[in-house]
PDB file of C-alpha atoms in Angstrom:
ATOM      1  CA  MET S 865     127.964  82.180  81.779  1.00 84.00           C
ATOM      2  CA  ARG S 866     127.291  85.276  83.879  1.00 91.00           C
ATOM      3  CA  PHE S 867     124.373  86.700  85.796  1.00 95.00           C
ATOM      4  CA  LYS S 868     124.407  89.715  88.078  1.00 96.00           C
ATOM      5  CA  ALA S 869     121.617  92.034  89.204  1.00 95.00           C
ATOM      6  CA  THR S 870     120.204  94.073  92.050  1.00 94.00           C
ATOM      7  CA  LEU S 871     117.098  92.518  93.600  1.00 94.00           C
ATOM      8  CA  ASN S 872     114.552  95.299  94.135  1.00 92.00           C
ATOM      9  CA  ASN S 873     111.594  93.093  94.968  1.00 93.00           C
ATOM     10  CA  PRO S 874     112.508  90.692  97.802  1.00 93.00           C
ATOM     11  CA  VAL S 875     108.914  90.705  99.106  1.00 94.00           C
ATOM     12  CA  GLY S 876     107.542  89.741  95.693  1.00 94.00           C
ATOM     13  CA  LEU S 877     110.150  86.988  95.320  1.00 96.00           C
ATOM     14  CA  HIS S 878     109.300  85.630  98.774  1.00 95.00           C
ATOM     15  CA  LYS S 879     105.566  85.581  98.021  1.00 95.00           C
ATOM     16  CA  LEU S 880     106.206  83.862  94.701  1.00 96.00           C
ATOM     17  CA  GLY S 881     108.388  81.271  96.455  1.00 96.00           C
ATOM     18  CA  GLN S 882     105.719  80.661  99.115  1.00 95.00           C
ATOM     19  CA  THR S 883     103.129  80.054  96.414  1.00 95.00           C
ATOM     20  CA  MET S 884     105.208  77.837  94.141  1.00 95.00           C
ATOM     21  CA  GLU S 885     106.468  75.690  97.037  1.00 95.00           C
ATOM     22  CA  LYS S 886     102.853  74.585  97.566  1.00 94.00           C
ATOM     23  CA  LEU S 887     102.722  73.511  93.909  1.00 93.00           C
ATOM     24  CA  GLY S 888     106.013  71.608  93.820  1.00 91.00           C
ATOM     25  CA  ALA S 889     109.259  71.183  95.754  1.00 92.00           C
ATOM     26  CA  THR S 890     111.593  72.291  92.974  1.00 94.00           C
ATOM     27  CA  CYS S 891     111.552  75.179  90.538  1.00 95.00           C
ATOM     28  CA  ILE S 892     113.206  75.735  87.180  1.00 95.00           C
ATOM     29  CA  ALA S 893     114.140  79.364  86.514  1.00 96.00           C
ATOM     30  CA  SER S 894     114.752  80.511  82.960  1.00 95.00           C
ATOM     31  CA  PHE S 895     116.220  84.018  82.657  1.00 96.00           C
ATOM     32  CA  SER S 896     116.593  85.797  79.323  1.00 95.00           C
ATOM     33  CA  PRO S 897     117.240  89.479  78.537  1.00 94.00           C
ATOM     34  CA  ASN S 898     113.513  90.273  78.281  1.00 93.00           C
ATOM     35  CA  LEU S 899     111.748  87.585  80.282  1.00 95.00           C
ATOM     36  CA  LEU S 900     111.872  85.739  83.612  1.00 96.00           C
ATOM     37  CA  ARG S 901     110.150  82.357  83.863  1.00 95.00           C
ATOM     38  CA  PHE S 902     109.632  80.291  87.012  1.00 96.00           C
ATOM     39  CA  ILE S 903     108.335  76.755  86.406  1.00 95.00           C
ATOM     40  CA  THR S 904     107.255  73.955  88.729  1.00 91.00           C
ATOM     41  CA  TYR S 905     107.678  70.805  86.715  1.00 77.00           C
ATOM     42  CA  GLN S 906     108.358  67.170  87.606  1.00 72.00           C
ATOM     43  CA  GLU S 907     109.497  64.893  84.835  1.00 68.00           C
ATOM     44  CA  ASN S 908     107.505  61.658  84.377  1.00 62.00           C
ATOM     45  CA  ILE S 909     105.256  62.491  87.346  1.00 69.00           C
ATOM     46  CA  VAL S 910     101.561  63.377  87.099  1.00 75.00           C
ATOM     47  CA  GLY S 911     101.038  66.504  89.156  1.00 86.00           C
ATOM     48  CA  ILE S 912     100.463  70.231  89.226  1.00 92.00           C
ATOM     49  CA  GLN S 913     102.384  72.328  86.731  1.00 92.00           C
ATOM     50  CA  ALA S 914     102.736  76.084  87.163  1.00 94.00           C
ATOM     51  CA  TRP S 915     104.341  78.630  84.849  1.00 94.00           C
ATOM     52  CA  THR S 916     105.024  82.212  85.925  1.00 95.00           C
ATOM     53  CA  LYS S 917     106.202  84.833  83.437  1.00 95.00           C
ATOM     54  CA  MET S 918     107.279  88.424  84.129  1.00 94.00           C
ATOM     55  CA  GLN S 919     109.563  91.157  82.896  1.00 93.00           C
ATOM     56  CA  PRO S 920     113.023  91.341  84.521  1.00 93.00           C
ATOM     57  CA  THR S 921     112.263  94.868  85.775  1.00 91.00           C
ATOM     58  CA  SER S 922     109.560  93.399  88.024  1.00 91.00           C
ATOM     59  CA  MET S 923     112.350  91.874  90.141  1.00 93.00           C
ATOM     60  CA  PHE S 924     115.689  93.399  89.185  1.00 93.00           C
ATOM     61  CA  SER S 925     117.625  96.473  88.159  1.00 90.00           C
ATOM     62  CA  GLU S 926     121.212  96.574  86.846  1.00 92.00           C
ATOM     63  CA  TYR S 927     120.296  93.263  85.227  1.00 94.00           C
ATOM     64  CA  ARG S 928     123.226  91.734  83.328  1.00 95.00           C
ATOM     65  CA  LEU S 929     123.121  88.371  81.634  1.00 93.00           C
ATOM     66  CA  GLU S 930     125.646  86.610  79.402  1.00 91.00           C
ATOM     67  CA  SER S 931     125.763  83.088  78.009  1.00 87.00           C
ATOM     68  CA  MET S 932     126.671  81.266  74.830  1.00 85.00           C
ATOM     69  CA  HIS S 933     123.004  80.373  74.275  1.00 84.00           C
ATOM     70  CA  ASP S 934     121.187  83.596  73.339  1.00 87.00           C
ATOM     71  CA  ASN S 935     122.174  85.134  76.687  1.00 91.00           C
ATOM     72  CA  GLU S 936     119.806  82.783  78.478  1.00 93.00           C
ATOM     73  CA  VAL S 937     120.536  81.240  81.889  1.00 95.00           C
ATOM     74  CA  ASN S 938     118.536  78.249  83.165  1.00 95.00           C
ATOM     75  CA  PHE S 939     118.818  76.596  86.552  1.00 96.00           C
ATOM     76  CA  SER S 940     116.830  74.561  89.074  1.00 96.00           C
ATOM     77  CA  PHE S 941     116.680  74.837  92.857  1.00 97.00           C
ATOM     78  CA  PHE S 942     114.677  73.760  95.891  1.00 96.00           C
ATOM     79  CA  LEU S 943     112.052  76.332  96.809  1.00 97.00           C
ATOM     80  CA  SER S 944     112.544  75.629 100.516  1.00 96.00           C
ATOM     81  CA  ASP S 945     116.182  76.776 100.130  1.00 97.00           C
ATOM     82  CA  LEU S 946     115.055  80.001  98.464  1.00 97.00           C
ATOM     83  CA  LEU S 947     112.547  80.754 101.233  1.00 97.00           C
ATOM     84  CA  LEU S 948     115.237  80.382 103.903  1.00 95.00           C
ATOM     85  CA  ILE S 949     117.010  83.274 102.198  1.00 96.00           C
ATOM     86  CA  THR S 950     114.123  85.512 101.145  1.00 95.00           C
ATOM     87  CA  LYS S 951     112.513  85.534 104.610  1.00 92.00           C
ATOM     88  CA  ASP S 952     115.542  87.538 105.795  1.00 89.00           C
ATOM     89  CA  LEU S 953     115.425  89.931 102.835  1.00 90.00           C
ATOM     90  CA  THR S 954     111.908  91.372 103.049  1.00 81.00           C
ATOM     91  CA  GLU S 955     113.090  94.547 104.805  1.00 79.00           C
ATOM     92  CA  SER S 956     116.469  94.807 103.083  1.00 81.00           C
ATOM     93  CA  THR S 957     117.578  97.045 100.220  1.00 77.00           C
ATOM     94  CA  ARG S 958     120.439  97.025  97.707  1.00 83.00           C
ATOM     95  CA  ILE S 959     120.511  93.243  97.493  1.00 93.00           C
ATOM     96  CA  GLU S 960     123.112  92.076  95.004  1.00 96.00           C
ATOM     97  CA  VAL S 961     122.502  88.732  93.297  1.00 97.00           C
ATOM     98  CA  SER S 962     125.164  86.946  91.269  1.00 96.00           C
ATOM     99  CA  LEU S 963     125.849  83.525  89.785  1.00 96.00           C
ATOM    100  CA  LYS S 964     129.080  81.873  90.903  1.00 94.00           C
ATOM    101  CA  ARG S 965     130.636  78.426  90.917  1.00 92.00           C
ATOM    102  CA  ARG S 966     132.698  76.833  93.665  1.00 91.00           C
ATOM    103  CA  ASN S 967     134.038  73.278  93.890  1.00 90.00           C
ATOM    104  CA  GLN S 968     131.969  72.101  90.921  1.00 90.00           C
ATOM    105  CA  GLN S 969     128.771  73.487  92.520  1.00 95.00           C
ATOM    106  CA  SER S 970     126.857  76.511  91.192  1.00 96.00           C
ATOM    107  CA  TYR S 971     125.264  79.046  93.529  1.00 97.00           C
ATOM    108  CA  LEU S 972     123.230  82.218  93.470  1.00 97.00           C
ATOM    109  CA  PHE S 973     124.875  84.575  95.938  1.00 97.00           C
ATOM    110  CA  PHE S 974     122.661  87.097  97.772  1.00 97.00           C
ATOM    111  CA  LYS S 975     124.678  89.923  99.299  1.00 95.00           C
ATOM    112  CA  TRP S 976     123.242  92.830 101.269  1.00 91.00           C
ATOM    113  CA  SER S 977     123.886  95.174 104.174  1.00 82.00           C
ATOM    114  CA  SER S 978     121.793  95.402 107.334  1.00 76.00           C
ATOM    115  CA  GLU S 979     121.921  97.212 110.643  1.00 73.00           C
ATOM    116  CA  ASN S 980     122.419  95.215 113.841  1.00 72.00           C
ATOM    117  CA  PHE S 981     120.981  95.998 117.271  1.00 74.00           C
ATOM    118  CA  LYS S 982     123.979  98.227 118.024  1.00 76.00           C
ATOM    119  CA  GLY S 983     123.324 100.364 114.977  1.00 74.00           C
ATOM    120  CA  SER S 984     126.357  99.075 113.112  1.00 76.00           C
ATOM    121  CA  VAL S 985     126.183  98.133 109.436  1.00 78.00           C
ATOM    122  CA  VAL S 986     126.794  94.438 108.810  1.00 81.00           C
ATOM    123  CA  ASN S 987     127.465  92.858 105.409  1.00 86.00           C
ATOM    124  CA  GLU S 988     125.559  89.617 104.952  1.00 90.00           C
ATOM    125  CA  LEU S 989     125.860  86.852 102.387  1.00 93.00           C
ATOM    126  CA  LYS S 990     123.733  83.790 101.702  1.00 95.00           C
ATOM    127  CA  GLU S 991     124.060  81.109  99.048  1.00 96.00           C
ATOM    128  CA  LEU S 992     121.335  79.336  97.092  1.00 97.00           C
ATOM    129  CA  PRO S 993     122.601  76.002  95.673  1.00 97.00           C
ATOM    130  CA  ILE S 994     121.432  75.596  92.081  1.00 97.00           C
ATOM    131  CA  ALA S 995     121.842  73.091  89.255  1.00 96.00           C
ATOM    132  CA  LEU S 996     122.419  74.557  85.807  1.00 95.00           C
ATOM    133  CA  VAL S 997     119.973  73.279  83.197  1.00 92.00           C
ATOM    134  CA  THR S 998     120.908  73.047  79.536  1.00 89.00           C
ATOM    135  CA  GLN S 999     118.932  74.994  76.969  1.00 86.00           C
ATOM    136  CA  SER S1000     118.125  71.752  75.125  1.00 86.00           C
ATOM    137  CA  ARG S1001     116.460  70.320  78.243  1.00 86.00           C
ATOM    138  CA  VAL S1002     114.493  73.505  78.909  1.00 85.00           C
ATOM    139  CA  ALA S1003     113.230  73.367  75.318  1.00 84.00           C
ATOM    140  CA  LEU S1004     111.624  69.997  76.131  1.00 83.00           C
ATOM    141  CA  ILE S1005     109.742  71.392  79.139  1.00 82.00           C
ATOM    142  CA  LYS S1006     106.506  72.637  77.661  1.00 78.00           C
ATOM    143  CA  GLN S1007     103.147  73.587  79.068  1.00 76.00           C
ATOM    144  CA  PRO S1008     100.452  70.908  78.685  1.00 71.00           C
ATOM    145  CA  VAL S1009      98.941  70.916  75.224  1.00 66.00           C
ATOM    146  CA  THR S1010      95.498  72.496  75.018  1.00 69.00           C
ATOM    147  CA  ILE S1011      93.503  69.487  73.889  1.00 68.00           C
ATOM    148  CA  ARG S1012      90.534  71.612  72.941  1.00 79.00           C
ATOM    149  CA  LYS S1013      89.132  75.052  73.628  1.00 86.00           C
ATOM    150  CA  PRO S1014      87.512  75.471  77.046  1.00 90.00           C
ATOM    151  CA  ASP S1015      83.762  75.034  77.310  1.00 91.00           C
ATOM    152  CA  ALA S1016      83.518  77.461  80.228  1.00 93.00           C
ATOM    153  CA  TYR S1017      85.676  80.172  81.750  1.00 94.00           C
ATOM    154  CA  ILE S1018      84.787  82.191  84.804  1.00 97.00           C
ATOM    155  CA  LEU S1019      86.317  84.806  87.092  1.00 97.00           C
ATOM    156  CA  LEU S1020      86.680  83.254  90.547  1.00 97.00           C
ATOM    157  CA  PRO S1021      85.847  84.905  93.864  1.00 96.00           C
ATOM    158  CA  SER S1022      88.853  85.644  96.086  1.00 96.00           C
ATOM    159  CA  LEU S1023      91.007  82.554  96.603  1.00 96.00           C
ATOM    160  CA  ALA S1024      91.141  83.209 100.352  1.00 95.00           C
ATOM    161  CA  SER S1025      87.336  82.925 100.518  1.00 95.00           C
ATOM    162  CA  LEU S1026      87.403  79.567  98.674  1.00 97.00           C
ATOM    163  CA  LYS S1027      90.102  78.038 100.863  1.00 96.00           C
ATOM    164  CA  PRO S1028      88.004  77.154 103.987  1.00 95.00           C
ATOM    165  CA  THR S1029      85.491  75.263 101.822  1.00 95.00           C
ATOM    166  CA  ALA S1030      88.253  73.475  99.922  1.00 96.00           C
ATOM    167  CA  GLU S1031      89.991  72.498 103.166  1.00 96.00           C
ATOM    168  CA  ARG S1032      86.727  71.111 104.537  1.00 94.00           C
ATOM    169  CA  PHE S1033      86.068  69.098 101.373  1.00 94.00           C
ATOM    170  CA  LYS S1034      89.627  67.775 101.447  1.00 94.00           C
ATOM    171  CA  SER S1035      88.964  66.292 104.883  1.00 92.00           C
ATOM    172  CA  LEU S1036      85.900  64.482 103.483  1.00 92.00           C
ATOM    173  CA  GLY S1037      87.357  62.824 100.416  1.00 91.00           C
ATOM    174  CA  LYS S1038      90.224  62.434  97.978  1.00 93.00           C
ATOM    175  CA  PHE S1039      88.439  63.840  94.923  1.00 95.00           C
ATOM    176  CA  ILE S1040      86.180  66.806  94.183  1.00 96.00           C
ATOM    177  CA  VAL S1041      84.324  67.941  91.077  1.00 97.00           C
ATOM    178  CA  ILE S1042      84.837  71.511  89.852  1.00 97.00           C
ATOM    179  CA  SER S1043      82.097  72.896  87.581  1.00 97.00           C
ATOM    180  CA  ALA S1044      81.305  76.195  85.891  1.00 97.00           C
ATOM    181  CA  ASN S1045      78.943  77.546  83.280  1.00 96.00           C
ATOM    182  CA  MET S1046      78.805  80.667  81.128  1.00 94.00           C
ATOM    183  CA  ASN S1047      76.038  82.180  83.257  1.00 95.00           C
ATOM    184  CA  GLY S1048      78.228  83.181  86.204  1.00 96.00           C
ATOM    185  CA  VAL S1049      77.999  80.014  88.351  1.00 98.00           C
ATOM    186  CA  PHE S1050      80.934  78.095  89.848  1.00 98.00           C
ATOM    187  CA  LYS S1051      80.512  74.896  91.906  1.00 97.00           C
ATOM    188  CA  ILE S1052      82.624  72.634  94.089  1.00 97.00           C
ATOM    189  CA  GLU S1053      81.131  69.204  94.846  1.00 96.00           C
ATOM    190  CA  ILE S1054      82.147  66.064  96.692  1.00 94.00           C
ATOM    191  CA  ASP S1055      80.474  62.669  96.751  1.00 85.00           C
ATOM    192  CA  SER S1056      82.333  60.328  99.087  1.00 81.00           C
ATOM    193  CA  SER S1057      81.549  57.560 101.552  1.00 80.00           C
ATOM    194  CA  TYR S1058      81.589  60.216 104.285  1.00 78.00           C
ATOM    195  CA  ALA S1059      79.446  62.963 102.787  1.00 82.00           C
ATOM    196  CA  ILE S1060      77.707  64.481  99.782  1.00 89.00           C
ATOM    197  CA  CYS S1061      78.340  68.225  99.783  1.00 92.00           C
ATOM    198  CA  SER S1062      78.404  71.119  97.359  1.00 94.00           C
ATOM    199  CA  ALA S1063      79.243  74.824  97.430  1.00 96.00           C
ATOM    200  CA  GLN S1064      77.878  77.133  94.752  1.00 97.00           C
ATOM    201  CA  TYR S1065      78.989  80.666  93.875  1.00 97.00           C
ATOM    202  CA  GLU S1066      76.680  82.770  91.711  1.00 97.00           C
ATOM    203  CA  ASN S1067      76.660  86.128  89.926  1.00 97.00           C
ATOM    204  CA  LEU S1068      80.290  85.752  88.903  1.00 97.00           C
ATOM    205  CA  THR S1069      81.746  87.205  85.701  1.00 96.00           C
ATOM    206  CA  ASN S1070      82.424  85.265  82.515  1.00 93.00           C
ATOM    207  CA  PRO S1071      85.243  87.296  80.944  1.00 91.00           C
ATOM    208  CA  ARG S1072      86.022  87.500  77.261  1.00 83.00           C
ATOM    209  CA  LEU S1073      89.107  85.501  76.324  1.00 78.00           C
ATOM    210  CA  ALA S1074      90.945  86.099  73.073  1.00 72.00           C
ATOM    211  CA  GLY S1075      90.170  83.443  70.494  1.00 67.00           C
ATOM    212  CA  GLN S1076      87.406  81.844  72.568  1.00 67.00           C
ATOM    213  CA  ASN S1077      83.752  81.663  71.563  1.00 67.00           C
ATOM    214  CA  THR S1078      81.139  79.671  73.484  1.00 61.00           C
ATOM    215  CA  GLU S1079      78.040  81.340  72.051  1.00 67.00           C
ATOM    216  CA  GLU S1080      76.865  78.056  70.523  1.00 70.00           C
ATOM    217  CA  ARG S1081      76.798  76.428  73.969  1.00 76.00           C
ATOM    218  CA  ASP S1082      73.856  76.750  76.394  1.00 88.00           C
ATOM    219  CA  ALA S1083      74.994  79.338  78.970  1.00 91.00           C
ATOM    220  CA  ASP S1084      73.398  77.336  81.800  1.00 93.00           C
ATOM    221  CA  GLN S1085      75.116  74.078  80.836  1.00 94.00           C
ATOM    222  CA  PHE S1086      77.919  73.106  83.230  1.00 96.00           C
ATOM    223  CA  SER S1087      81.381  71.913  82.285  1.00 96.00           C
ATOM    224  CA  SER S1088      83.023  69.736  84.927  1.00 97.00           C
ATOM    225  CA  VAL S1089      86.305  68.045  85.828  1.00 97.00           C
ATOM    226  CA  ARG S1090      87.231  65.646  88.617  1.00 97.00           C
ATOM    227  CA  ILE S1091      90.448  66.529  90.438  1.00 97.00           C
ATOM    228  CA  LYS S1092      92.240  65.709  93.673  1.00 96.00           C
ATOM    229  CA  SER S1093      90.969  67.812  96.561  1.00 96.00           C
ATOM    230  CA  GLU S1094      94.541  68.323  97.801  1.00 96.00           C
ATOM    231  CA  ASP S1095      95.580  69.718  94.401  1.00 96.00           C
ATOM    232  CA  PHE S1096      92.849  72.338  94.578  1.00 97.00           C
ATOM    233  CA  VAL S1097      93.873  73.323  98.112  1.00 97.00           C
ATOM    234  CA  SER S1098      97.485  73.597  96.950  1.00 96.00           C
ATOM    235  CA  PHE S1099      96.481  75.857  94.065  1.00 97.00           C
ATOM    236  CA  LEU S1100      94.478  78.144  96.358  1.00 97.00           C
ATOM    237  CA  ASN S1101      97.731  79.079  98.091  1.00 95.00           C
ATOM    238  CA  CYS S1102      98.140  81.505  95.191  1.00 96.00           C
ATOM    239  CA  TYR S1103      96.290  83.892  97.499  1.00 95.00           C
ATOM    240  CA  TYR S1104      99.764  84.658  98.927  1.00 93.00           C
ATOM    241  CA  LEU S1105     100.342  86.671  95.754  1.00 93.00           C
ATOM    242  CA  GLU S1106      97.208  88.799  96.261  1.00 94.00           C
ATOM    243  CA  PRO S1107      96.198  88.356  92.610  1.00 95.00           C
ATOM    244  CA  ASP S1108      94.209  90.953  90.692  1.00 94.00           C
ATOM    245  CA  ASP S1109      92.114  88.332  88.876  1.00 95.00           C
ATOM    246  CA  VAL S1110      91.912  84.540  88.698  1.00 97.00           C
ATOM    247  CA  ILE S1111      90.177  82.886  85.746  1.00 96.00           C
ATOM    248  CA  CYS S1112      89.177  79.218  85.813  1.00 97.00           C
ATOM    249  CA  THR S1113      88.926  77.551  82.373  1.00 95.00           C
ATOM    250  CA  ILE S1114      87.344  74.118  81.964  1.00 96.00           C
ATOM    251  CA  ALA S1115      87.184  71.765  78.999  1.00 94.00           C
ATOM    252  CA  ASP S1116      84.491  69.300  80.071  1.00 94.00           C
ATOM    253  CA  GLU S1117      86.048  66.103  81.525  1.00 94.00           C
ATOM    254  CA  THR S1118      89.300  66.973  79.745  1.00 93.00           C
ATOM    255  CA  GLN S1119      91.305  69.867  81.130  1.00 94.00           C
ATOM    256  CA  LEU S1120      91.435  72.419  83.965  1.00 96.00           C
ATOM    257  CA  THR S1121      93.593  75.536  83.875  1.00 95.00           C
ATOM    258  CA  PHE S1122      93.775  78.548  86.175  1.00 96.00           C
ATOM    259  CA  LEU S1123      95.063  81.898  84.905  1.00 95.00           C
ATOM    260  CA  VAL S1124      96.331  84.048  87.781  1.00 96.00           C
ATOM    261  CA  TYR S1125      96.976  87.706  86.957  1.00 95.00           C
ATOM    262  CA  LEU S1126      98.977  89.787  89.424  1.00 94.00           C
ATOM    263  CA  THR S1127     100.921  93.035  89.658  1.00 92.00           C
ATOM    264  CA  ILE S1128     104.035  91.851  91.465  1.00 92.00           C
ATOM    265  CA  ASP S1129     105.779  95.191  90.836  1.00 88.00           C
ATOM    266  CA  THR S1130     103.757  96.704  93.676  1.00 85.00           C
ATOM    267  CA  TYR S1131     106.001  94.933  96.218  1.00 86.00           C
ATOM    268  CA  GLN S1132     109.179  96.607  94.969  1.00 86.00           C
ATOM    269  CA  ASN S1133     111.319  98.485  97.473  1.00 81.00           C
ATOM    270  CA  GLU S1134     110.595 102.200  97.692  1.00 75.00           C
ATOM    271  CA  ASP S1135     114.132 103.020  96.587  1.00 69.00           C
ATOM    272  CA  ALA S1136     113.946 100.790  93.495  1.00 71.00           C
ATOM    273  CA  PRO S1137     115.331 102.792  90.537  1.00 66.00           C
ATOM    274  CA  ILE S1138     112.751 101.371  88.124  1.00 61.00           C
ATOM    275  CA  ARG S1139     109.175 101.903  89.309  1.00 58.00           C
ATOM    276  CA  SER S1140     106.647 102.131  86.504  1.00 59.00           C
ATOM    277  CA  ILE S1141     103.687 104.478  86.847  1.00 59.00           C
ATOM    278  CA  HIS S1142     101.636 101.756  85.152  1.00 61.00           C
ATOM    279  CA  PRO S1143     103.018  98.428  86.478  1.00 66.00           C
ATOM    280  CA  THR S1144     102.915  95.478  84.135  1.00 72.00           C
ATOM    281  CA  GLN S1145     100.780  92.495  85.085  1.00 81.00           C
ATOM    282  CA  CYS S1146     102.491  89.128  85.168  1.00 92.00           C
ATOM    283  CA  LYS S1147     100.709  85.813  84.794  1.00 93.00           C
ATOM    284  CA  LEU S1148     100.882  82.482  86.564  1.00 95.00           C
ATOM    285  CA  THR S1149      99.309  79.626  84.607  1.00 95.00           C
ATOM    286  CA  CYS S1150      98.468  76.567  86.695  1.00 95.00           C
ATOM    287  CA  HIS S1151      97.447  73.200  85.224  1.00 94.00           C
ATOM    288  CA  LEU S1152      95.823  70.636  87.528  1.00 95.00           C
ATOM    289  CA  PRO S1153      95.626  66.969  86.477  1.00 94.00           C
ATOM    290  CA  ILE S1154      92.135  65.523  86.122  1.00 93.00           C
ATOM    291  CA  TYR S1155      90.946  62.026  87.050  1.00 93.00           C
ATOM    292  CA  LEU S1156      88.153  60.059  85.408  1.00 89.00           C
ATOM    293  CA  GLU S1157      85.926  57.854  87.544  1.00 80.00           C
TER     294      GLU S1157
END
């Protein structure tokens, strides 16, 4: 099994790590010749699941991958370990990344050159401990099944603008109710022993989603789900990624999914050899568990 590449987007990787750490402590990375996937997933635990997909050129050049399983490499790691490395890389260039094994432990090696305060060039190396994951296990890690088509989907205002309200509601109670309709209205409500509060956002956009049709439903009728307030606050940390669009989809009392679209290529180093004139959007799909009263 071999993996070697040049990391051209250390800022994008750091922002992605910052976001996913808020959604889970560990990450499973699945690298194939044409796709990178980063997944926060905890087996047998009810919690947030997040799936990020992007093209390898969004992060790497000189990307070489070999394995006995369709040239796919899968591994898990602690996001806190990754952030300790990427925080030192945000102003670095020509960062070589490679997969190596030492004393029965696998690592991702990050190697780069930097200039010290004397103006001398210093070669630096950091190691990310990883655990290789078999292809058969990765095949069992699937996104939550869509129980039914969403009853409402709406384009959210900026996540940074929602965060103060969500933080305030979190301090008032364990659960909140998220609601939306197909007439451009999104609501956050809390009914606890401490307070009854709501925040309403109007004149939002209801985008068209492929394969979805809610014309038979009253546009003013709300679809709602009850979730943990801390889960919503955790999700809103996706603002680190400066997303282009965030769509909230709700199946009434059944399912809540956020679709986060972003152009992570924009963070690539200026000397990156592959810089598309029309960068490709990547998508983070975040599933929050719901709770019935």
